[in-house]
Amino acid sequence: MAKHKNKHRWFMLGLLSALIAAPNATFIRSVVAETGVLQFNIYRFAAATIVTAPIVWRHRKKYRPKNIPSMIAGSLLMTVAVLSYVSALKVAPASYVTIITLLTPIIFMIYASRLTGERFDSRSLAGVSLAAAGGLVLVAGPVALKQQGNFVFYPLGTALTLINCMTFPLSIIFFAKANKRGIPMTALMGVSTATTLVCAVVLVIVTKTPVPVPQPQVAATALYSGVMVAVVARSLNIASYEHIGAVVSSSLGYLESLLAIVLPVLILGERLSREMVVGGVLILVGVFVVEHHKSRHHKHHHAFHHH
């Protein structure tokens, strides 16, 4: 009973991370066109680095040879992931990018199976399949209905988004390894944000890109995206992974897609389309199936600890 309650608690923390991160793409899309990819990433990761610097310094003695490789690998992969994601949002519609990022949880499950030995039964896969179908319906449905003429393909946007899909889940696995070896999640996120900040600054210097003082809306978005999403939500997601497994984490990823579309309905009073209803139901059913399954094959066989 205590073990079940503890797992439920970690599931709720994973859900909280999805709630925090859901509006992220919308906010980034609203400012990145006028701000620029490198400038915005400097703003948001400067904020995140400042917030996490005391934590990184406090745990400096835990950065030992056995966990440094995983920490560095995770940080560099996360840098590639966040830069490619914001770049994709600048060159392609958010709905187009969202459709492709539905691949991320599936890729995460493949990584977990190959690298950690985590196994999935048919019921788990059925739950994730339902969630994936729901995500596809709620995102692709409205696009297909409103699309006039031939489908528009964005080669650069597609390539950048696929890079994000491949690097983000792999970075999470490396961070989880470093966490099990003694580095706290918040310290890992601090190192990650500092790495991204340094890389963005180097690119700005090399390309001679100006970085002006951000406008209030840009600054607020950078604080939210850099601190609440990049540090708080990601730390919660990584911390919950060991306790709820890759399948539940993947399903929560699809739930986050639902929330990202439903939020404007709740806040701005927009109409709820049939595609949102069908997709939302499929996602919620998928999460329910995965969360309540009891698999004899499921095990947390990790060389590590986990959005």
PDB file of C-alpha atoms in Angstrom:
ATOM      1  CA  MET A   1       0.000   0.000   0.000  1.00  0.00           C
ATOM      2  CA  ALA A   2       2.790   2.409   0.938  1.00  0.00           C
ATOM      3  CA  LYS A   3       4.605   1.578  -2.302  1.00  0.00           C
ATOM      4  CA  HIS A   4       1.433   2.232  -4.313  1.00  0.00           C
ATOM      5  CA  LYS A   5       0.895   5.584  -2.575  1.00  0.00           C
ATOM      6  CA  ASN A   6       4.501   6.549  -3.230  1.00  0.00           C
ATOM      7  CA  LYS A   7       4.154   5.694  -6.928  1.00  0.00           C
ATOM      8  CA  HIS A   8       0.946   7.718  -7.085  1.00  0.00           C
ATOM      9  CA  ARG A   9       2.763  10.672  -5.508  1.00  0.00           C
ATOM     10  CA  TRP A  10       5.473  10.515  -8.167  1.00  0.00           C
ATOM     11  CA  PHE A  11       2.826  10.240 -10.873  1.00  0.00           C
ATOM     12  CA  MET A  12       1.256  13.455  -9.575  1.00  0.00           C
ATOM     13  CA  LEU A  13       4.654  15.183  -9.671  1.00  0.00           C
ATOM     14  CA  GLY A  14       5.084  14.038 -13.263  1.00  0.00           C
ATOM     15  CA  LEU A  15       1.633  15.431 -14.000  1.00  0.00           C
ATOM     16  CA  LEU A  16       2.599  18.726 -12.362  1.00  0.00           C
ATOM     17  CA  SER A  17       5.610  19.004 -14.659  1.00  0.00           C
ATOM     18  CA  ALA A  18       3.281  18.576 -17.658  1.00  0.00           C
ATOM     19  CA  LEU A  19       0.989  21.322 -16.341  1.00  0.00           C
ATOM     20  CA  ILE A  20       3.910  23.719 -15.924  1.00  0.00           C
ATOM     21  CA  ALA A  21       5.420  23.013 -19.340  1.00  0.00           C
ATOM     22  CA  ALA A  22       2.221  22.903 -21.422  1.00  0.00           C
ATOM     23  CA  PRO A  23       2.122  26.628 -22.423  1.00  0.00           C
ATOM     24  CA  ASN A  24       5.840  26.750 -23.248  1.00  0.00           C
ATOM     25  CA  ALA A  25       5.640  26.352 -27.044  1.00  0.00           C
ATOM     26  CA  THR A  26       2.865  28.940 -27.310  1.00  0.00           C
ATOM     27  CA  PHE A  27       4.799  31.540 -25.330  1.00  0.00           C
ATOM     28  CA  ILE A  28       8.045  30.904 -27.217  1.00  0.00           C
ATOM     29  CA  ARG A  29       6.276  31.115 -30.575  1.00  0.00           C
ATOM     30  CA  SER A  30       4.780  34.478 -29.586  1.00  0.00           C
ATOM     31  CA  VAL A  31       8.166  36.147 -29.010  1.00  0.00           C
ATOM     32  CA  VAL A  32      10.860  34.268 -30.932  1.00  0.00           C
ATOM     33  CA  ALA A  33       9.987  35.771 -34.339  1.00  0.00           C
ATOM     34  CA  GLU A  34      10.845  39.300 -33.210  1.00  0.00           C
ATOM     35  CA  THR A  35      13.532  38.335 -30.698  1.00  0.00           C
ATOM     36  CA  GLY A  36      15.597  35.720 -32.512  1.00  0.00           C
ATOM     37  CA  VAL A  37      16.536  32.171 -31.551  1.00  0.00           C
ATOM     38  CA  LEU A  38      19.968  32.864 -30.054  1.00  0.00           C
ATOM     39  CA  GLN A  39      18.879  36.007 -28.217  1.00  0.00           C
ATOM     40  CA  PHE A  40      15.861  34.334 -26.639  1.00  0.00           C
ATOM     41  CA  ASN A  41      17.902  31.343 -25.524  1.00  0.00           C
ATOM     42  CA  ILE A  42      20.474  33.653 -23.953  1.00  0.00           C
ATOM     43  CA  TYR A  43      17.722  35.462 -22.031  1.00  0.00           C
ATOM     44  CA  ARG A  44      16.001  32.348 -20.718  1.00  0.00           C
ATOM     45  CA  PHE A  45      19.110  30.328 -19.884  1.00  0.00           C
ATOM     46  CA  ALA A  46      20.804  33.309 -18.261  1.00  0.00           C
ATOM     47  CA  ALA A  47      17.813  33.459 -15.901  1.00  0.00           C
ATOM     48  CA  ALA A  48      17.969  29.721 -15.286  1.00  0.00           C
ATOM     49  CA  THR A  49      21.730  29.787 -14.690  1.00  0.00           C
ATOM     50  CA  ILE A  50      21.439  32.606 -12.140  1.00  0.00           C
ATOM     51  CA  VAL A  51      18.701  30.756 -10.243  1.00  0.00           C
ATOM     52  CA  THR A  52      20.558  27.439 -10.155  1.00  0.00           C
ATOM     53  CA  ALA A  53      24.116  28.756  -9.639  1.00  0.00           C
ATOM     54  CA  PRO A  54      23.989  28.513  -5.796  1.00  0.00           C
ATOM     55  CA  ILE A  55      22.778  24.908  -6.043  1.00  0.00           C
ATOM     56  CA  VAL A  56      25.480  23.987  -8.547  1.00  0.00           C
ATOM     57  CA  TRP A  57      28.137  25.517  -6.281  1.00  0.00           C
ATOM     58  CA  ARG A  58      26.793  23.857  -3.128  1.00  0.00           C
ATOM     59  CA  HIS A  59      27.057  20.399  -4.675  1.00  0.00           C
ATOM     60  CA  ARG A  60      30.400  20.970  -6.407  1.00  0.00           C
ATOM     61  CA  LYS A  61      32.096  18.149  -4.446  1.00  0.00           C
ATOM     62  CA  LYS A  62      29.703  15.637  -6.002  1.00  0.00           C
ATOM     63  CA  TYR A  63      31.018  16.270  -9.506  1.00  0.00           C
ATOM     64  CA  ARG A  64      33.311  13.251  -9.616  1.00  0.00           C
ATOM     65  CA  PRO A  65      34.945  11.391 -12.516  1.00  0.00           C
ATOM     66  CA  LYS A  66      32.317   8.627 -12.395  1.00  0.00           C
ATOM     67  CA  ASN A  67      29.367  10.979 -13.012  1.00  0.00           C
ATOM     68  CA  ILE A  68      30.929  13.825 -15.010  1.00  0.00           C
ATOM     69  CA  PRO A  69      30.728  12.031 -18.416  1.00  0.00           C
ATOM     70  CA  SER A  70      26.971  11.468 -18.064  1.00  0.00           C
ATOM     71  CA  MET A  71      26.458  15.049 -16.861  1.00  0.00           C
ATOM     72  CA  ILE A  72      28.416  16.543 -19.771  1.00  0.00           C
ATOM     73  CA  ALA A  73      26.753  14.271 -22.344  1.00  0.00           C
ATOM     74  CA  GLY A  74      23.289  15.136 -21.029  1.00  0.00           C
ATOM     75  CA  SER A  75      24.073  18.867 -21.004  1.00  0.00           C
ATOM     76  CA  LEU A  76      25.390  18.913 -24.578  1.00  0.00           C
ATOM     77  CA  LEU A  77      22.470  16.848 -25.869  1.00  0.00           C
ATOM     78  CA  MET A  78      20.020  19.147 -24.076  1.00  0.00           C
ATOM     79  CA  THR A  79      21.720  22.164 -25.658  1.00  0.00           C
ATOM     80  CA  VAL A  80      21.200  20.694 -29.119  1.00  0.00           C
ATOM     81  CA  ALA A  81      17.597  19.795 -28.243  1.00  0.00           C
ATOM     82  CA  VAL A  82      16.512  23.229 -26.997  1.00  0.00           C
ATOM     83  CA  LEU A  83      18.272  25.184 -29.744  1.00  0.00           C
ATOM     84  CA  SER A  84      16.795  22.976 -32.469  1.00  0.00           C
ATOM     85  CA  TYR A  85      13.303  23.176 -30.935  1.00  0.00           C
ATOM     86  CA  VAL A  86      13.198  26.971 -30.759  1.00  0.00           C
ATOM     87  CA  SER A  87      14.691  27.184 -34.253  1.00  0.00           C
ATOM     88  CA  ALA A  88      11.977  24.851 -35.554  1.00  0.00           C
ATOM     89  CA  LEU A  89       9.256  27.026 -34.018  1.00  0.00           C
ATOM     90  CA  LYS A  90      10.670  30.017 -35.862  1.00  0.00           C
ATOM     91  CA  VAL A  91      10.676  28.434 -39.341  1.00  0.00           C
ATOM     92  CA  ALA A  92       7.568  26.225 -39.180  1.00  0.00           C
ATOM     93  CA  PRO A  93       4.019  26.504 -37.756  1.00  0.00           C
ATOM     94  CA  ALA A  94       3.612  25.361 -34.161  1.00  0.00           C
ATOM     95  CA  SER A  95       1.026  22.730 -35.174  1.00  0.00           C
ATOM     96  CA  TYR A  96       3.451  21.264 -37.717  1.00  0.00           C
ATOM     97  CA  VAL A  97       6.222  21.061 -35.126  1.00  0.00           C
ATOM     98  CA  THR A  98       3.832  19.565 -32.567  1.00  0.00           C
ATOM     99  CA  ILE A  99       2.820  16.742 -34.909  1.00  0.00           C
ATOM    100  CA  ILE A 100       6.446  15.696 -35.341  1.00  0.00           C
ATOM    101  CA  THR A 101       7.274  15.992 -31.626  1.00  0.00           C
ATOM    102  CA  LEU A 102       4.624  13.344 -30.933  1.00  0.00           C
ATOM    103  CA  LEU A 103       7.433  10.956 -31.870  1.00  0.00           C
ATOM    104  CA  THR A 104       9.486  11.976 -28.817  1.00  0.00           C
ATOM    105  CA  PRO A 105       7.839   9.720 -26.186  1.00  0.00           C
ATOM    106  CA  ILE A 106       8.020   6.738 -28.544  1.00  0.00           C
ATOM    107  CA  ILE A 107      11.719   7.402 -29.130  1.00  0.00           C
ATOM    108  CA  PHE A 108      12.162   7.737 -25.364  1.00  0.00           C
ATOM    109  CA  MET A 109      10.605   4.292 -24.853  1.00  0.00           C
ATOM    110  CA  ILE A 110      12.947   2.800 -27.476  1.00  0.00           C
ATOM    111  CA  TYR A 111      15.971   4.368 -25.757  1.00  0.00           C
ATOM    112  CA  ALA A 112      14.800   3.115 -22.352  1.00  0.00           C
ATOM    113  CA  SER A 113      14.321  -0.399 -23.698  1.00  0.00           C
ATOM    114  CA  ARG A 114      17.706  -0.496 -25.432  1.00  0.00           C
ATOM    115  CA  LEU A 115      19.823   1.302 -22.835  1.00  0.00           C
ATOM    116  CA  THR A 116      18.228   0.357 -19.504  1.00  0.00           C
ATOM    117  CA  GLY A 117      16.558  -2.981 -20.171  1.00  0.00           C
ATOM    118  CA  GLU A 118      13.097  -1.689 -19.284  1.00  0.00           C
ATOM    119  CA  ARG A 119      10.477  -4.008 -20.792  1.00  0.00           C
ATOM    120  CA  PHE A 120       6.898  -3.225 -21.794  1.00  0.00           C
ATOM    121  CA  ASP A 121       3.911  -5.550 -21.911  1.00  0.00           C
ATOM    122  CA  SER A 122       1.092  -5.392 -24.457  1.00  0.00           C
ATOM    123  CA  ARG A 123      -1.197  -3.413 -22.142  1.00  0.00           C
ATOM    124  CA  SER A 124       1.433  -0.730 -21.633  1.00  0.00           C
ATOM    125  CA  LEU A 125       2.006  -0.433 -25.363  1.00  0.00           C
ATOM    126  CA  ALA A 126      -1.759  -0.289 -25.947  1.00  0.00           C
ATOM    127  CA  GLY A 127      -2.054   2.620 -23.517  1.00  0.00           C
ATOM    128  CA  VAL A 128       0.730   4.558 -25.201  1.00  0.00           C
ATOM    129  CA  SER A 129      -0.766   3.792 -28.621  1.00  0.00           C
ATOM    130  CA  LEU A 130      -4.096   5.242 -27.490  1.00  0.00           C
ATOM    131  CA  ALA A 131      -2.328   8.343 -26.204  1.00  0.00           C
ATOM    132  CA  ALA A 132      -0.401   8.680 -29.459  1.00  0.00           C
ATOM    133  CA  ALA A 133      -3.598   8.329 -31.493  1.00  0.00           C
ATOM    134  CA  GLY A 134      -5.249  10.978 -29.339  1.00  0.00           C
ATOM    135  CA  GLY A 135      -2.368  13.372 -29.805  1.00  0.00           C
ATOM    136  CA  LEU A 136      -2.437  12.833 -33.562  1.00  0.00           C
ATOM    137  CA  VAL A 137      -6.213  13.391 -33.753  1.00  0.00           C
ATOM    138  CA  LEU A 138      -6.229  16.605 -31.746  1.00  0.00           C
ATOM    139  CA  VAL A 139      -3.284  18.118 -33.613  1.00  0.00           C
ATOM    140  CA  ALA A 140      -3.552  16.704 -37.138  1.00  0.00           C
ATOM    141  CA  GLY A 141      -7.359  16.766 -37.347  1.00  0.00           C
ATOM    142  CA  PRO A 142      -7.836  20.554 -37.399  1.00  0.00           C
ATOM    143  CA  VAL A 143      -4.823  20.973 -39.691  1.00  0.00           C
ATOM    144  CA  ALA A 144      -6.181  18.458 -42.201  1.00  0.00           C
ATOM    145  CA  LEU A 145      -9.660  20.011 -42.178  1.00  0.00           C
ATOM    146  CA  LYS A 146      -8.393  23.552 -42.697  1.00  0.00           C
ATOM    147  CA  GLN A 147      -5.653  22.697 -45.197  1.00  0.00           C
ATOM    148  CA  GLN A 148      -6.491  23.969 -48.665  1.00  0.00           C
ATOM    149  CA  GLY A 149      -4.638  22.444 -51.608  1.00  0.00           C
ATOM    150  CA  ASN A 150      -1.456  20.437 -51.259  1.00  0.00           C
ATOM    151  CA  PHE A 151       0.194  19.767 -47.926  1.00  0.00           C
ATOM    152  CA  VAL A 152       2.980  22.249 -47.166  1.00  0.00           C
ATOM    153  CA  PHE A 153       6.293  20.622 -46.271  1.00  0.00           C
ATOM    154  CA  TYR A 154       8.905  22.471 -44.205  1.00  0.00           C
ATOM    155  CA  PRO A 155      12.246  20.689 -44.772  1.00  0.00           C
ATOM    156  CA  LEU A 156      14.289  22.757 -42.319  1.00  0.00           C
ATOM    157  CA  GLY A 157      11.546  22.736 -39.697  1.00  0.00           C
ATOM    158  CA  THR A 158      11.202  18.970 -40.056  1.00  0.00           C
ATOM    159  CA  ALA A 159      14.938  18.365 -39.731  1.00  0.00           C
ATOM    160  CA  LEU A 160      15.254  20.618 -36.677  1.00  0.00           C
ATOM    161  CA  THR A 161      12.276  19.011 -34.948  1.00  0.00           C
ATOM    162  CA  LEU A 162      13.571  15.498 -35.615  1.00  0.00           C
ATOM    163  CA  ILE A 163      16.910  16.518 -34.096  1.00  0.00           C
ATOM    164  CA  ASN A 164      14.997  17.628 -31.006  1.00  0.00           C
ATOM    165  CA  CYS A 165      13.052  14.348 -30.908  1.00  0.00           C
ATOM    166  CA  MET A 166      16.275  12.340 -31.000  1.00  0.00           C
ATOM    167  CA  THR A 167      18.401  14.350 -28.566  1.00  0.00           C
ATOM    168  CA  PHE A 168      15.943  15.384 -25.826  1.00  0.00           C
ATOM    169  CA  PRO A 169      15.014  11.883 -24.538  1.00  0.00           C
ATOM    170  CA  LEU A 170      18.627  10.739 -24.742  1.00  0.00           C
ATOM    171  CA  SER A 171      19.728  13.704 -22.625  1.00  0.00           C
ATOM    172  CA  ILE A 172      17.134  12.734 -20.004  1.00  0.00           C
ATOM    173  CA  ILE A 173      18.599   9.236 -19.747  1.00  0.00           C
ATOM    174  CA  PHE A 174      22.132  10.598 -19.267  1.00  0.00           C
ATOM    175  CA  PHE A 175      20.906  13.028 -16.589  1.00  0.00           C
ATOM    176  CA  ALA A 176      19.154  10.158 -14.828  1.00  0.00           C
ATOM    177  CA  LYS A 177      22.413   8.199 -14.750  1.00  0.00           C
ATOM    178  CA  ALA A 178      24.269  11.149 -13.236  1.00  0.00           C
ATOM    179  CA  ASN A 179      21.485  11.623 -10.691  1.00  0.00           C
ATOM    180  CA  LYS A 180      21.737   8.047  -9.451  1.00  0.00           C
ATOM    181  CA  ARG A 181      25.448   8.573  -9.001  1.00  0.00           C
ATOM    182  CA  GLY A 182      24.871  11.414  -6.560  1.00  0.00           C
ATOM    183  CA  ILE A 183      24.190  14.699  -8.372  1.00  0.00           C
ATOM    184  CA  PRO A 184      20.845  16.323  -7.408  1.00  0.00           C
ATOM    185  CA  MET A 185      18.380  17.063 -10.206  1.00  0.00           C
ATOM    186  CA  THR A 186      18.431  20.830  -9.711  1.00  0.00           C
ATOM    187  CA  ALA A 187      22.234  20.844  -9.857  1.00  0.00           C
ATOM    188  CA  LEU A 188      22.120  18.860 -13.099  1.00  0.00           C
ATOM    189  CA  MET A 189      19.643  21.325 -14.563  1.00  0.00           C
ATOM    190  CA  GLY A 190      21.924  24.161 -13.477  1.00  0.00           C
ATOM    191  CA  VAL A 191      24.896  22.654 -15.274  1.00  0.00           C
ATOM    192  CA  SER A 192      22.698  22.015 -18.318  1.00  0.00           C
ATOM    193  CA  THR A 193      21.375  25.580 -18.503  1.00  0.00           C
ATOM    194  CA  ALA A 194      24.867  27.011 -18.016  1.00  0.00           C
ATOM    195  CA  THR A 195      26.155  24.814 -20.851  1.00  0.00           C
ATOM    196  CA  THR A 196      23.373  25.991 -23.160  1.00  0.00           C
ATOM    197  CA  LEU A 197      24.022  29.609 -22.190  1.00  0.00           C
ATOM    198  CA  VAL A 198      27.743  29.306 -22.965  1.00  0.00           C
ATOM    199  CA  CYS A 199      27.034  27.666 -26.335  1.00  0.00           C
ATOM    200  CA  ALA A 200      24.490  30.361 -27.246  1.00  0.00           C
ATOM    201  CA  VAL A 201      26.906  33.143 -26.259  1.00  0.00           C
ATOM    202  CA  VAL A 202      29.669  31.571 -28.359  1.00  0.00           C
ATOM    203  CA  LEU A 203      27.319  31.376 -31.359  1.00  0.00           C
ATOM    204  CA  VAL A 204      26.312  35.026 -30.852  1.00  0.00           C
ATOM    205  CA  ILE A 205      29.962  36.088 -30.791  1.00  0.00           C
ATOM    206  CA  VAL A 206      30.850  34.016 -33.853  1.00  0.00           C
ATOM    207  CA  THR A 207      27.855  35.243 -35.864  1.00  0.00           C
ATOM    208  CA  LYS A 208      28.119  38.803 -34.482  1.00  0.00           C
ATOM    209  CA  THR A 209      24.435  38.789 -33.557  1.00  0.00           C
ATOM    210  CA  PRO A 210      23.301  41.770 -31.432  1.00  0.00           C
ATOM    211  CA  VAL A 211      21.652  41.018 -28.075  1.00  0.00           C
ATOM    212  CA  PRO A 212      19.547  44.019 -26.973  1.00  0.00           C
ATOM    213  CA  VAL A 213      17.869  44.485 -23.597  1.00  0.00           C
ATOM    214  CA  PRO A 214      14.681  42.367 -23.750  1.00  0.00           C
ATOM    215  CA  GLN A 215      11.221  43.924 -23.745  1.00  0.00           C
ATOM    216  CA  PRO A 216       9.004  43.147 -20.702  1.00  0.00           C
ATOM    217  CA  GLN A 217       6.991  40.451 -22.523  1.00  0.00           C
ATOM    218  CA  VAL A 218      10.152  38.770 -23.762  1.00  0.00           C
ATOM    219  CA  ALA A 219      11.736  38.960 -20.303  1.00  0.00           C
ATOM    220  CA  ALA A 220       8.653  37.427 -18.658  1.00  0.00           C
ATOM    221  CA  THR A 221       8.542  34.636 -21.230  1.00  0.00           C
ATOM    222  CA  ALA A 222      12.259  33.988 -20.758  1.00  0.00           C
ATOM    223  CA  LEU A 223      11.825  33.740 -16.976  1.00  0.00           C
ATOM    224  CA  TYR A 224       8.921  31.312 -17.337  1.00  0.00           C
ATOM    225  CA  SER A 225      10.605  29.182 -20.003  1.00  0.00           C
ATOM    226  CA  GLY A 226      14.047  29.284 -18.395  1.00  0.00           C
ATOM    227  CA  VAL A 227      13.188  28.820 -14.726  1.00  0.00           C
ATOM    228  CA  MET A 228       9.750  27.182 -14.501  1.00  0.00           C
ATOM    229  CA  VAL A 229      10.110  24.904 -17.525  1.00  0.00           C
ATOM    230  CA  ALA A 230      13.847  24.304 -18.005  1.00  0.00           C
ATOM    231  CA  VAL A 231      14.574  23.916 -14.275  1.00  0.00           C
ATOM    232  CA  VAL A 232      11.443  23.159 -12.238  1.00  0.00           C
ATOM    233  CA  ALA A 233       9.358  21.114 -14.701  1.00  0.00           C
ATOM    234  CA  ARG A 234      12.334  19.234 -16.114  1.00  0.00           C
ATOM    235  CA  SER A 235      13.663  18.381 -12.645  1.00  0.00           C
ATOM    236  CA  LEU A 236      10.258  17.045 -11.599  1.00  0.00           C
ATOM    237  CA  ASN A 237      10.027  15.001 -14.768  1.00  0.00           C
ATOM    238  CA  ILE A 238      13.461  13.450 -14.406  1.00  0.00           C
ATOM    239  CA  ALA A 239      12.938  12.752 -10.701  1.00  0.00           C
ATOM    240  CA  SER A 240       9.627  10.993 -11.359  1.00  0.00           C
ATOM    241  CA  TYR A 241      10.943   8.753 -14.146  1.00  0.00           C
ATOM    242  CA  GLU A 242      12.561   6.146 -11.884  1.00  0.00           C
ATOM    243  CA  HIS A 243       9.331   5.727  -9.930  1.00  0.00           C
ATOM    244  CA  ILE A 244       6.717   5.702 -12.703  1.00  0.00           C
ATOM    245  CA  GLY A 245       8.712   4.292 -15.640  1.00  0.00           C
ATOM    246  CA  ALA A 246       9.113   5.281 -19.272  1.00  0.00           C
ATOM    247  CA  VAL A 247       5.607   4.209 -20.339  1.00  0.00           C
ATOM    248  CA  VAL A 248       3.793   6.498 -17.903  1.00  0.00           C
ATOM    249  CA  SER A 249       6.264   9.302 -18.633  1.00  0.00           C
ATOM    250  CA  SER A 250       5.562   8.879 -22.345  1.00  0.00           C
ATOM    251  CA  SER A 251       1.807   9.028 -21.801  1.00  0.00           C
ATOM    252  CA  LEU A 252       2.173  12.181 -19.723  1.00  0.00           C
ATOM    253  CA  GLY A 253       4.055  13.672 -22.659  1.00  0.00           C
ATOM    254  CA  TYR A 254       0.955  13.221 -24.794  1.00  0.00           C
ATOM    255  CA  LEU A 255      -1.208  14.612 -22.021  1.00  0.00           C
ATOM    256  CA  GLU A 256       0.983  17.716 -22.104  1.00  0.00           C
ATOM    257  CA  SER A 257       0.152  18.065 -25.822  1.00  0.00           C
ATOM    258  CA  LEU A 258      -3.536  18.028 -24.946  1.00  0.00           C
ATOM    259  CA  LEU A 259      -3.089  20.659 -22.247  1.00  0.00           C
ATOM    260  CA  ALA A 260      -1.138  22.902 -24.618  1.00  0.00           C
ATOM    261  CA  ILE A 261      -4.186  23.087 -26.874  1.00  0.00           C
ATOM    262  CA  VAL A 262      -6.919  23.128 -24.218  1.00  0.00           C
ATOM    263  CA  LEU A 263      -5.385  26.014 -22.228  1.00  0.00           C
ATOM    264  CA  PRO A 264      -6.514  28.696 -24.734  1.00  0.00           C
ATOM    265  CA  VAL A 265     -10.031  27.261 -24.458  1.00  0.00           C
ATOM    266  CA  LEU A 266     -10.042  27.627 -20.683  1.00  0.00           C
ATOM    267  CA  ILE A 267      -8.305  31.005 -20.545  1.00  0.00           C
ATOM    268  CA  LEU A 268      -9.484  32.764 -23.711  1.00  0.00           C
ATOM    269  CA  GLY A 269     -12.891  31.136 -24.113  1.00  0.00           C
ATOM    270  CA  GLU A 270     -12.110  29.592 -27.495  1.00  0.00           C
ATOM    271  CA  ARG A 271     -14.406  26.850 -28.832  1.00  0.00           C
ATOM    272  CA  LEU A 272     -13.565  23.198 -28.238  1.00  0.00           C
ATOM    273  CA  SER A 273     -13.487  21.348 -31.569  1.00  0.00           C
ATOM    274  CA  ARG A 274     -14.537  17.736 -32.158  1.00  0.00           C
ATOM    275  CA  GLU A 275     -10.921  16.830 -32.799  1.00  0.00           C
ATOM    276  CA  MET A 276      -9.918  18.175 -29.384  1.00  0.00           C
ATOM    277  CA  VAL A 277     -12.682  16.180 -27.689  1.00  0.00           C
ATOM    278  CA  VAL A 278     -11.821  12.904 -29.452  1.00  0.00           C
ATOM    279  CA  GLY A 279      -8.079  13.386 -29.045  1.00  0.00           C
ATOM    280  CA  GLY A 280      -8.436  14.420 -25.414  1.00  0.00           C
ATOM    281  CA  VAL A 281     -10.515  11.368 -24.546  1.00  0.00           C
ATOM    282  CA  LEU A 282      -8.033   9.031 -26.247  1.00  0.00           C
ATOM    283  CA  ILE A 283      -5.109  10.618 -24.403  1.00  0.00           C
ATOM    284  CA  LEU A 284      -6.827  10.450 -21.026  1.00  0.00           C
ATOM    285  CA  VAL A 285      -7.848   6.810 -21.589  1.00  0.00           C
ATOM    286  CA  GLY A 286      -4.288   5.984 -22.626  1.00  0.00           C
ATOM    287  CA  VAL A 287      -2.847   7.583 -19.486  1.00  0.00           C
ATOM    288  CA  PHE A 288      -5.428   5.745 -17.343  1.00  0.00           C
ATOM    289  CA  VAL A 289      -4.591   2.367 -18.905  1.00  0.00           C
ATOM    290  CA  VAL A 290      -0.859   2.860 -18.426  1.00  0.00           C
ATOM    291  CA  GLU A 291      -1.101   4.264 -14.894  1.00  0.00           C
ATOM    292  CA  HIS A 292      -3.260   1.410 -13.611  1.00  0.00           C
ATOM    293  CA  HIS A 293      -1.600  -1.560 -15.286  1.00  0.00           C
ATOM    294  CA  LYS A 294       0.155  -4.173 -13.150  1.00  0.00           C
ATOM    295  CA  SER A 295       2.710  -5.875 -15.352  1.00  0.00           C
ATOM    296  CA  ARG A 296       4.708  -8.829 -14.113  1.00  0.00           C
ATOM    297  CA  HIS A 297       7.348  -7.940 -16.676  1.00  0.00           C
ATOM    298  CA  HIS A 298       7.649  -4.264 -15.767  1.00  0.00           C
ATOM    299  CA  LYS A 299      10.764  -3.476 -13.772  1.00  0.00           C
ATOM    300  CA  HIS A 300      12.918  -0.472 -13.069  1.00  0.00           C
ATOM    301  CA  HIS A 301      16.106  -1.967 -14.445  1.00  0.00           C
ATOM    302  CA  HIS A 302      18.141   1.210 -14.733  1.00  0.00           C
ATOM    303  CA  ALA A 303      21.794   2.016 -14.490  1.00  0.00           C
ATOM    304  CA  PHE A 304      20.468   5.359 -13.187  1.00  0.00           C
ATOM    305  CA  HIS A 305      17.486   7.452 -11.708  1.00  0.00           C
ATOM    306  CA  HIS A 306      14.220  10.799 -14.544  1.00  0.00           C
ATOM    307  CA  HIS A 307      10.681  15.337 -18.484  1.00  0.00           C
TER     308      HIS A 307
END
